[in-house]
Amino acid sequence: NAGVTQTPKFQVLKTGQSMTLQCAQDMNHNSMYWYRQDPGMGLRLIYYSASEGTTDKGEVPNGYNVSRLNKREFSLRLESAAPSQTSVYFCASGGAFYEQFFGPGTRLTVL
Amino acid sequence: GENVEQHPSTLSVQEGDSAVIKCTYSDSASNYFPWYKQELGKRPQLIIDIRSNVGEKKDQRIAVTLNKTAKHFSLHITETQPEDSAVYFCALDTGRRALTFGSGTRLQVQP
């Protein structure tokens, strides 16, 4: 029972490159989330999926796209990376009563 | 969207003392109020949560109190230990199966 897993752990991109961050959960949760955390700051919601087949924008969706591939997997794509997207990205899954559990994070640097 | 303010931003206490972190919010529709602990370089971890039908909840040295009328909730840590040193985030539900997070409190427990 791994909980929430994310790949990769670290990534360095050049401005304009694209990449997809992968997230998977084995807790049979319906909801999944993507957050970004900038140094010394809190967590800001990028996109979320309340159930399989649905996605919604969060607080900071610009520059990102998401795909809820199935109940277990929720990916985040950066089509054209910018230095402002340098951050730590956390995926989370949500239980039936709003509680959320986080993955280990992906540390992304855009040069 | 929902706004949550968290104070203080930093807190330094002596080992064995108590620590209190407070969050205030504006949307009276929120019904779920979790607290997360994040150690340096790690993922946020849920440590305690409270729902709007109760006023206080305890788990060993940690307690959370909720005042829905005044729209604030607080985390109380008693008999602090060096391993309590971390960043603590409050959060609340937005009513759309998503959470909004406070900006965090860096707690340092001095041995």
Coordinates of C-alpha atoms in Angstrom, one line a residue, chain A residues 37-74:
Chain A
Q37 CA 4.4 25.2 -3.3
D38 CA 6.8 28.1 -3.7
P39 CA 9.6 28.7 -1.2
G40 CA 8.3 29.9 2.1
M41 CA 4.8 29.8 0.9
G42 CA 1.7 27.7 1.4
L43 CA 0.1 25.3 -1.0
R44 CA -1.8 26.7 -4.0
L45 CA -4.3 24.6 -5.9
I46 CA -3.7 24.3 -9.6
Y47 CA -6.3 21.8 -10.7
Y48 CA -8.4 19.1 -9.1
S49 CA -10.6 16.2 -10.1
A50 CA -13.5 15.5 -7.8
S51 CA -14.3 12.2 -9.5
E52 CA -13.1 10.2 -12.5
G53 CA -14.0 12.0 -15.7
T54 CA -14.2 15.5 -14.2
T55 CA -11.6 18.2 -13.7
D56 CA -11.8 21.7 -12.3
K57 CA -9.5 24.8 -12.2
G58 CA -8.1 25.8 -8.9
E59 CA -6.5 29.0 -7.8
V60 CA -3.5 29.1 -10.3
P61 CA -4.4 27.0 -13.4
N62 CA -2.7 29.1 -16.1
G63 CA 0.1 27.4 -18.0
Y64 CA -1.1 23.9 -16.9
N65 CA -3.3 21.1 -18.2
V66 CA -4.5 17.9 -16.4
S67 CA -5.8 14.5 -17.3
R68 CA -7.6 12.1 -15.0
L69 CA -6.6 9.0 -16.8
N70 CA -8.6 6.6 -14.5
K71 CA -9.5 6.5 -10.9
R72 CA -5.9 5.9 -9.8
E73 CA -4.0 8.3 -12.0
F74 CA -4.0 12.1 -12.4

